[in-house]
Amino acid sequence: MKKKIVFSGIQPSGNLTIGNYIGVIKQWVKMQEIYNCIFCIVDLHSLTQCNNKLKLDKTILDTLALYLACGINPNKSIIFVQSHVSEHTKLSWILSCYTYYGELNRMTQFKNNKIKNKNINSGILFYPILMSSDILLYNTNYVPIGEDQKQHIELCRNIANRFNKIFGNIFNIPKPCILKNGSRILSLQEPYKKMSKSDNNSNNVIYLLDNKIDIFKKIKFAKTDSEKNPKIKYDIIKKPGLSNLLNIFSGITGKTIKQLEKEFYGKLYIDLKYKIIKILSIFLERIQKNYYNIRKNEDFLKNIIFEGSKKANKIAKKTISKINSKLKLY
Ligand code: TRP
């Protein structure tokens, strides 16, 4: 039987967090053993940040080195950069003509952005269409993502179905893969919002490249709750901070929440925190060692992207040529 196709993407901020690792990258590492995986560094999506200080050439290599340090294997998976395959922008325009303005306007991520920033660019509105193009170009079956991207995949499925209805079966309809626990690691100080690599307060975030002192400080002072008789029990509504710590622990060690509740029965929050500091320090030290070794070798990294882009181009060109012939485009 033909292997199913997995596609996912991450923006090249070069500054991945344990949220990215637990929610997404960890899934990728497992999936590459079973499926044909395609991992994309989505530099065009980063342009929506409209920041003329973006140093994409550097951050793309940082991000790639981090992927590899986490266990993504370029001999098993295709790794490439979005802007190296021009079909993404072409399909994006075509799909935008089959997407309603109202659909884009209803996207939660867009609405949140609109509230935060008065003057937003239309790239932010079109963002989910470019994302849909990424996915649909490669006949994708599964898309491993964090919980916050679920709505974008729903939209992608709607666009693909609509397009297929008009032009015949061009696109596979992709399914999202979202972890039950850990798909939404929360901010350490404000555990009602997602841990985000672009958070202004770095105490909210554990970066994969954080040193031991930072890990210690950030976890030790992570917000929990002030229950009278504090119990280590998972309850994301009443105890979001503590539950988040349990999700982090579980995401790094593979232990279930139930196992952790048992292990820490009758113990103090600080006992849990110290244990997390220990496991995170060991875990991140290993990733960082890999990372700094790999990052030194730029030719090696550039070659991976070159080879990956060649393979991605081939697949994308086939899809676009099918669409061209249906739409009578050149
Ligand atoms: N929007 C995704 C995020 O911010 C990144 C992304 C872009 C993506 N294109 C994709 C994820 C295609 C999955 C598939 O997390």
Tab-separated table of C-alpha atoms and ligand atoms in Angstrom:
chain	number	residue	atom	x	y	z
A	1	MET	CA	0.000	0.000	0.000
A	2	LYS	CA	1.189	3.521	-0.756
A	3	LYS	CA	2.394	5.425	2.276
A	4	LYS	CA	0.202	8.316	3.380
A	5	ILE	CA	1.577	11.824	3.071
A	6	VAL	CA	2.184	14.118	6.030
A	7	PHE	CA	2.780	17.841	5.606
A	8	SER	CA	3.511	20.449	8.226
A	9	GLY	CA	5.154	23.824	8.522
A	10	ILE	CA	6.760	26.124	11.031
A	11	GLN	CA	7.757	29.756	10.671
A	12	PRO	CA	11.519	30.357	10.639
A	13	SER	CA	11.772	32.423	13.770
A	14	GLY	CA	14.793	30.347	14.797
A	15	ASN	CA	13.544	30.477	18.315
A	16	LEU	CA	11.413	27.405	18.861
A	17	THR	CA	9.854	26.722	22.243
A	18	ILE	CA	9.094	23.575	24.195
A	19	GLY	CA	5.482	24.235	23.134
A	20	ASN	CA	6.517	23.783	19.489
A	21	TYR	CA	8.440	20.660	20.419
A	22	ILE	CA	5.757	18.977	22.537
A	23	GLY	CA	2.802	20.001	20.366
A	24	VAL	CA	4.238	19.461	16.912
A	25	ILE	CA	7.880	18.482	16.351
A	26	LYS	CA	7.643	15.427	18.579
A	27	GLN	CA	4.783	14.158	16.423
A	28	TRP	CA	6.836	14.774	13.279
A	29	VAL	CA	9.708	12.675	14.586
A	30	LYS	CA	7.369	9.733	15.158
A	31	MET	CA	5.457	10.161	11.913
A	32	GLN	CA	8.559	10.089	9.725
A	33	GLU	CA	8.963	6.417	10.661
A	34	ILE	CA	5.535	5.563	9.233
A	35	TYR	CA	4.621	8.079	6.536
A	36	ASN	CA	6.115	10.098	3.707
A	37	CYS	CA	6.744	13.347	5.537
A	38	ILE	CA	7.245	16.796	4.105
A	39	PHE	CA	8.313	19.568	6.478
A	40	CYS	CA	8.286	23.123	5.272
A	41	ILE	CA	9.985	26.203	6.671
A	42	VAL	CA	7.347	28.789	5.838
A	43	ASP	CA	9.350	31.948	5.215
A	44	LEU	CA	6.578	33.604	3.183
A	45	HIS	CA	4.252	33.368	6.160
A	46	SER	CA	6.850	35.250	8.212
A	47	LEU	CA	6.593	38.231	5.878
A	48	THR	CA	3.178	38.981	7.397
A	49	GLN	CA	5.103	40.293	10.380
A	50	CYS	CA	6.182	43.162	8.121
A	51	ASN	CA	9.380	43.574	9.995
A	52	ASN	CA	12.257	44.895	7.937
A	53	LYS	CA	14.676	43.504	10.474
A	54	LEU	CA	13.755	39.895	9.619
A	55	LYS	CA	16.966	38.040	8.857
A	56	LEU	CA	15.393	35.108	7.099
A	57	ASP	CA	18.574	33.612	5.631
A	58	LYS	CA	20.004	33.182	9.117
A	59	THR	CA	16.822	32.167	10.905
A	60	ILE	CA	15.984	29.560	8.242
A	61	LEU	CA	19.279	27.788	8.972
A	62	ASP	CA	18.725	28.158	12.749
A	63	THR	CA	15.298	26.599	12.405
A	64	LEU	CA	16.521	23.771	10.197
A	65	ALA	CA	19.357	22.962	12.618
A	66	LEU	CA	16.830	22.844	15.450
A	67	TYR	CA	14.558	20.472	13.508
A	68	LEU	CA	17.508	18.152	12.948
A	69	ALA	CA	18.651	18.453	16.565
A	70	CYS	CA	15.149	17.369	17.647
A	71	GLY	CA	15.336	14.263	15.492
A	72	ILE	CA	13.963	15.129	12.056
A	73	ASN	CA	15.931	13.039	9.601
A	74	PRO	CA	16.568	14.477	6.117
A	75	ASN	CA	17.151	10.972	4.754
A	76	LYS	CA	13.605	10.052	5.677
A	77	SER	CA	11.714	13.309	5.223
A	78	ILE	CA	11.656	16.120	2.705
A	79	ILE	CA	12.646	19.389	4.360
A	80	PHE	CA	12.404	22.531	2.274
A	81	VAL	CA	11.825	26.272	2.275
A	82	GLN	CA	8.460	27.580	1.089
A	83	SER	CA	9.781	30.431	-1.058
A	84	HIS	CA	11.993	28.004	-3.002
A	85	VAL	CA	8.883	26.514	-4.603
A	86	SER	CA	7.053	29.252	-6.484
A	87	GLU	CA	3.933	27.099	-6.904
A	88	HIS	CA	2.885	28.011	-3.354
A	89	THR	CA	2.226	31.619	-4.306
A	90	LYS	CA	0.585	30.669	-7.581
A	91	LEU	CA	-1.838	28.230	-5.959
A	92	SER	CA	-2.462	30.743	-3.223
A	93	TRP	CA	-3.815	33.271	-5.723
A	94	ILE	CA	-5.947	30.660	-7.464
A	95	LEU	CA	-7.441	29.432	-4.192
A	96	SER	CA	-8.127	32.969	-3.019
A	97	CYS	CA	-10.553	33.248	-5.922
A	98	TYR	CA	-12.455	30.266	-4.491
A	99	THR	CA	-12.485	31.518	-0.893
A	100	TYR	CA	-15.016	33.966	0.479
A	101	TYR	CA	-13.899	37.111	2.225
A	102	GLY	CA	-16.318	36.232	5.036
A	103	GLU	CA	-14.536	32.931	5.639
A	104	LEU	CA	-11.189	34.646	6.126
A	105	ASN	CA	-12.733	37.342	8.252
A	106	ARG	CA	-14.094	34.709	10.636
A	107	MET	CA	-10.715	33.146	11.415
A	108	THR	CA	-9.968	33.500	15.131
A	109	GLN	CA	-6.259	34.147	14.580
A	110	PHE	CA	-7.131	36.983	12.194
A	111	LYS	CA	-9.701	38.435	14.583
A	112	ASN	CA	-7.214	38.375	17.462
A	113	ASN	CA	-4.650	40.082	15.301
A	114	LYS	CA	-7.166	42.751	14.332
A	115	ILE	CA	-7.845	43.515	17.987
A	116	LYS	CA	-4.147	43.777	18.866
A	117	ASN	CA	-2.941	45.785	15.868
A	118	LYS	CA	-4.823	48.646	14.267
A	119	ASN	CA	-2.915	48.644	11.031
A	120	ILE	CA	-2.636	45.115	9.775
A	121	ASN	CA	-1.534	44.014	6.323
A	122	SER	CA	-3.724	41.921	4.071
A	123	GLY	CA	-1.145	39.103	4.198
A	124	ILE	CA	-2.525	38.369	7.655
A	125	LEU	CA	-6.001	38.013	6.196
A	126	PHE	CA	-4.704	35.778	3.367
A	127	TYR	CA	-2.465	33.730	5.662
A	128	PRO	CA	-4.792	30.676	5.804
A	129	ILE	CA	-5.010	30.556	2.001
A	130	LEU	CA	-1.229	30.353	1.661
A	131	MET	CA	-1.297	27.673	4.347
A	132	SER	CA	-3.979	25.770	2.410
A	133	SER	CA	-1.818	25.953	-0.706
A	134	ASP	CA	1.142	24.535	1.205
A	135	ILE	CA	-0.943	21.563	2.221
A	136	LEU	CA	-2.905	20.931	-0.974
A	137	LEU	CA	0.081	21.084	-3.341
A	138	TYR	CA	1.489	17.855	-1.913
A	139	ASN	CA	-1.580	15.558	-1.902
A	140	THR	CA	-1.416	15.654	1.858
A	141	ASN	CA	-3.366	13.182	3.994
A	142	TYR	CA	-2.377	14.310	7.494
A	143	VAL	CA	-1.383	17.667	8.944
A	144	PRO	CA	0.144	17.545	12.444
A	145	ILE	CA	-0.483	20.921	14.057
A	146	GLY	CA	-1.105	22.690	17.342
A	147	GLU	CA	-4.672	23.227	18.515
A	148	ASP	CA	-4.607	26.899	17.426
A	149	GLN	CA	-4.314	25.920	13.752
A	150	LYS	CA	-7.353	23.653	13.688
A	151	GLN	CA	-9.661	26.271	12.222
A	152	HIS	CA	-7.214	26.910	9.365
A	153	ILE	CA	-7.284	23.220	8.438
A	154	GLU	CA	-11.082	23.269	8.516
A	155	LEU	CA	-10.983	26.156	6.057
A	156	CYS	CA	-8.442	24.312	3.909
A	157	ARG	CA	-10.755	21.303	3.744
A	158	ASN	CA	-13.687	23.503	2.742
A	159	ILE	CA	-11.711	25.185	-0.018
A	160	ALA	CA	-10.450	21.831	-1.313
A	161	ASN	CA	-13.929	20.321	-1.340
A	162	ARG	CA	-15.341	23.356	-3.109
A	163	PHE	CA	-12.603	23.238	-5.734
A	164	ASN	CA	-13.024	19.487	-6.243
A	165	LYS	CA	-16.766	19.911	-6.749
A	166	ILE	CA	-16.140	22.282	-9.631
A	167	PHE	CA	-13.083	20.711	-11.251
A	168	GLY	CA	-13.168	17.037	-10.317
A	169	ASN	CA	-10.984	15.313	-7.781
A	170	ILE	CA	-7.841	17.397	-7.805
A	171	PHE	CA	-7.049	17.607	-4.096
A	172	ASN	CA	-6.853	15.086	-1.293
A	173	ILE	CA	-8.878	16.279	1.677
A	174	PRO	CA	-6.350	16.549	4.528
A	175	LYS	CA	-7.023	15.610	8.134
A	176	PRO	CA	-5.554	17.514	11.096
A	177	CYS	CA	-3.559	15.561	13.712
A	178	ILE	CA	-3.767	17.269	17.075
A	179	LEU	CA	-2.455	15.736	20.295
A	180	LYS	CA	-5.017	15.316	23.060
A	181	ASN	CA	-2.674	16.532	25.754
A	182	GLY	CA	0.126	18.922	25.041
A	183	SER	CA	-1.180	20.418	21.814
A	184	ARG	CA	-1.534	23.662	23.723
A	185	ILE	CA	1.314	24.373	26.083
A	186	LEU	CA	0.467	27.588	27.933
A	187	SER	CA	2.389	30.671	28.960
A	188	LEU	CA	4.184	30.152	32.293
A	189	GLN	CA	3.126	33.457	33.867
A	190	GLU	CA	-0.240	33.870	32.141
A	191	PRO	CA	-1.556	30.319	31.813
A	192	TYR	CA	-4.715	31.270	29.960
A	193	LYS	CA	-2.870	32.005	26.720
A	194	LYS	CA	-0.638	29.909	24.481
A	195	MET	CA	3.131	29.762	25.051
A	196	SER	CA	4.248	31.841	22.088
A	197	LYS	CA	7.735	32.293	20.718
A	198	SER	CA	6.929	35.930	19.986
A	199	ASP	CA	5.815	36.743	23.549
A	200	ASN	CA	7.321	40.017	24.797
A	201	ASN	CA	7.856	38.548	28.242
A	202	SER	CA	10.470	35.817	27.951
A	203	ASN	CA	9.537	34.499	31.411
A	204	ASN	CA	6.401	33.113	29.780
A	205	VAL	CA	8.357	30.886	27.462
A	206	ILE	CA	10.945	28.102	27.606
A	207	TYR	CA	12.980	28.231	24.418
A	208	LEU	CA	14.744	25.106	23.196
A	209	LEU	CA	17.988	27.070	23.481
A	210	ASP	CA	17.445	28.370	27.023
A	211	ASN	CA	20.305	27.775	29.453
A	212	LYS	CA	20.007	26.023	32.791
A	213	ILE	CA	19.714	29.198	34.849
A	214	ASP	CA	16.851	30.449	32.694
A	215	ILE	CA	15.067	27.112	32.907
A	216	PHE	CA	15.443	27.140	36.680
A	217	LYS	CA	14.119	30.678	37.104
A	218	LYS	CA	11.252	30.346	34.654
A	219	ILE	CA	9.913	27.061	36.049
A	220	LYS	CA	10.503	27.927	39.680
A	221	PHE	CA	8.483	31.116	39.366
A	222	ALA	CA	5.864	29.735	36.971
A	223	LYS	CA	2.399	30.726	38.086
A	224	THR	CA	0.365	28.033	39.831
A	225	ASP	CA	-2.550	28.663	42.193
A	226	SER	CA	-2.981	29.421	45.852
A	227	GLU	CA	-5.184	26.576	47.008
A	228	LYS	CA	-5.247	26.050	50.769
A	229	ASN	CA	-4.351	22.375	50.541
A	230	PRO	CA	-2.635	22.265	47.203
A	231	LYS	CA	-2.940	18.934	45.436
A	232	ILE	CA	-1.078	17.904	42.343
A	233	LYS	CA	-4.108	17.166	40.240
A	234	TYR	CA	-4.794	17.940	36.592
A	235	ASP	CA	-7.594	20.490	36.179
A	236	ILE	CA	-7.061	22.826	33.269
A	237	ILE	CA	-9.989	25.090	34.254
A	238	LYS	CA	-9.358	25.520	37.977
A	239	LYS	CA	-5.596	24.907	37.993
A	240	PRO	CA	-4.342	25.973	34.552
A	241	GLY	CA	-0.782	26.762	35.676
A	242	LEU	CA	-0.270	23.461	37.452
A	243	SER	CA	-1.970	21.507	34.646
A	244	ASN	CA	0.319	23.201	32.165
A	245	LEU	CA	3.351	22.044	34.159
A	246	LEU	CA	1.960	18.506	34.133
A	247	ASN	CA	1.490	18.737	30.353
A	248	ILE	CA	5.094	19.873	29.975
A	249	PHE	CA	6.326	17.019	32.173
A	250	SER	CA	4.224	14.494	30.277
A	251	GLY	CA	5.246	15.911	26.887
A	252	ILE	CA	8.947	15.597	27.650
A	253	THR	CA	8.957	12.225	29.417
A	254	GLY	CA	6.060	10.405	27.740
A	255	LYS	CA	4.542	9.622	31.152
A	256	THR	CA	0.756	9.976	31.262
A	257	ILE	CA	-0.938	12.599	33.433
A	258	LYS	CA	-2.437	9.810	35.542
A	259	GLN	CA	1.020	8.367	36.192
A	260	LEU	CA	2.291	11.800	37.188
A	261	GLU	CA	-0.620	12.444	39.559
A	262	LYS	CA	0.214	9.153	41.235
A	263	GLU	CA	3.949	9.831	41.338
A	264	PHE	CA	3.397	13.236	42.954
A	265	TYR	CA	0.507	12.282	45.224
A	266	GLY	CA	0.875	14.138	48.531
A	267	LYS	CA	3.884	16.119	47.268
A	268	LEU	CA	4.290	19.875	47.037
A	269	TYR	CA	4.141	22.036	43.923
A	270	ILE	CA	7.788	22.896	44.440
A	271	ASP	CA	8.704	19.183	44.341
A	272	LEU	CA	7.053	18.947	40.949
A	273	LYS	CA	8.777	22.114	39.768
A	274	TYR	CA	12.234	20.917	40.814
A	275	LYS	CA	11.680	17.638	39.004
A	276	ILE	CA	10.591	19.464	35.852
A	277	ILE	CA	13.643	21.701	36.040
A	278	LYS	CA	15.807	18.588	36.174
A	279	ILE	CA	14.201	16.728	33.281
A	280	LEU	CA	14.010	19.854	31.119
A	281	SER	CA	17.660	20.686	31.751
A	282	ILE	CA	18.801	17.212	30.740
A	283	PHE	CA	16.488	17.101	27.750
A	284	LEU	CA	17.404	20.542	26.421
A	285	GLU	CA	21.105	20.016	27.009
A	286	ARG	CA	21.022	17.085	24.609
A	287	ILE	CA	19.136	19.053	21.951
A	288	GLN	CA	21.483	22.019	22.356
A	289	LYS	CA	24.581	19.884	21.997
A	290	ASN	CA	23.207	18.473	18.733
A	291	TYR	CA	22.115	21.902	17.624
A	292	TYR	CA	25.443	23.686	18.063
A	293	ASN	CA	27.251	20.856	16.289
A	294	ILE	CA	24.911	20.923	13.313
A	295	ARG	CA	24.574	24.720	13.095
A	296	LYS	CA	28.316	25.114	12.491
A	297	ASN	CA	28.093	23.260	9.221
A	298	GLU	CA	26.258	25.688	6.926
A	299	ASP	CA	27.117	23.833	3.724
A	300	PHE	CA	25.526	20.711	5.103
A	301	LEU	CA	22.382	22.628	6.040
A	302	LYS	CA	22.158	24.442	2.711
A	303	ASN	CA	22.514	21.165	0.884
A	304	ILE	CA	19.582	19.652	2.777
A	305	ILE	CA	17.415	22.597	1.755
A	306	PHE	CA	18.627	22.420	-1.838
A	307	GLU	CA	17.861	18.712	-2.145
A	308	GLY	CA	14.532	19.085	-0.305
A	309	SER	CA	13.431	21.949	-2.525
A	310	LYS	CA	14.239	19.918	-5.650
A	311	LYS	CA	11.960	17.109	-4.489
A	312	ALA	CA	9.217	19.476	-3.337
A	313	ASN	CA	9.340	21.351	-6.656
A	314	LYS	CA	8.729	18.161	-8.579
A	315	ILE	CA	5.582	17.271	-6.638
A	316	ALA	CA	4.239	20.828	-6.608
A	317	LYS	CA	4.743	21.250	-10.356
A	318	LYS	CA	2.645	18.152	-11.037
A	319	THR	CA	-0.262	19.493	-8.984
A	320	ILE	CA	-0.086	22.917	-10.600
A	321	SER	CA	0.030	21.450	-14.063
A	322	LYS	CA	-3.185	19.505	-13.323
A	323	ILE	CA	-4.813	22.720	-12.147
A	324	ASN	CA	-3.524	24.709	-15.116
A	325	SER	CA	-5.114	22.308	-17.511
A	326	LYS	CA	-8.457	22.388	-15.658
A	327	LEU	CA	-8.511	26.174	-15.490
A	328	LYS	CA	-7.096	26.622	-18.984
A	329	LEU	CA	-4.151	28.571	-17.621
A	330	TYR	CA	-0.670	28.389	-19.013
B	1	TRP	N1	0.329	28.471	10.344
B	1	TRP	C1	1.182	27.473	10.920
B	1	TRP	C2	1.557	27.924	12.338
B	1	TRP	O1	1.690	29.094	12.588
B	1	TRP	C3	2.418	27.269	10.080
B	1	TRP	C4	2.087	26.674	8.756
B	1	TRP	C5	2.173	27.281	7.542
B	1	TRP	C6	1.627	25.358	8.528
B	1	TRP	N2	1.818	26.428	6.549
B	1	TRP	C7	1.461	25.239	7.111
B	1	TRP	C8	1.330	24.281	9.377
B	1	TRP	C9	0.996	24.062	6.561
B	1	TRP	C10	0.861	23.126	8.792
B	1	TRP	C11	0.695	23.008	7.398
B	1	TRP	O2	1.753	27.091	13.182
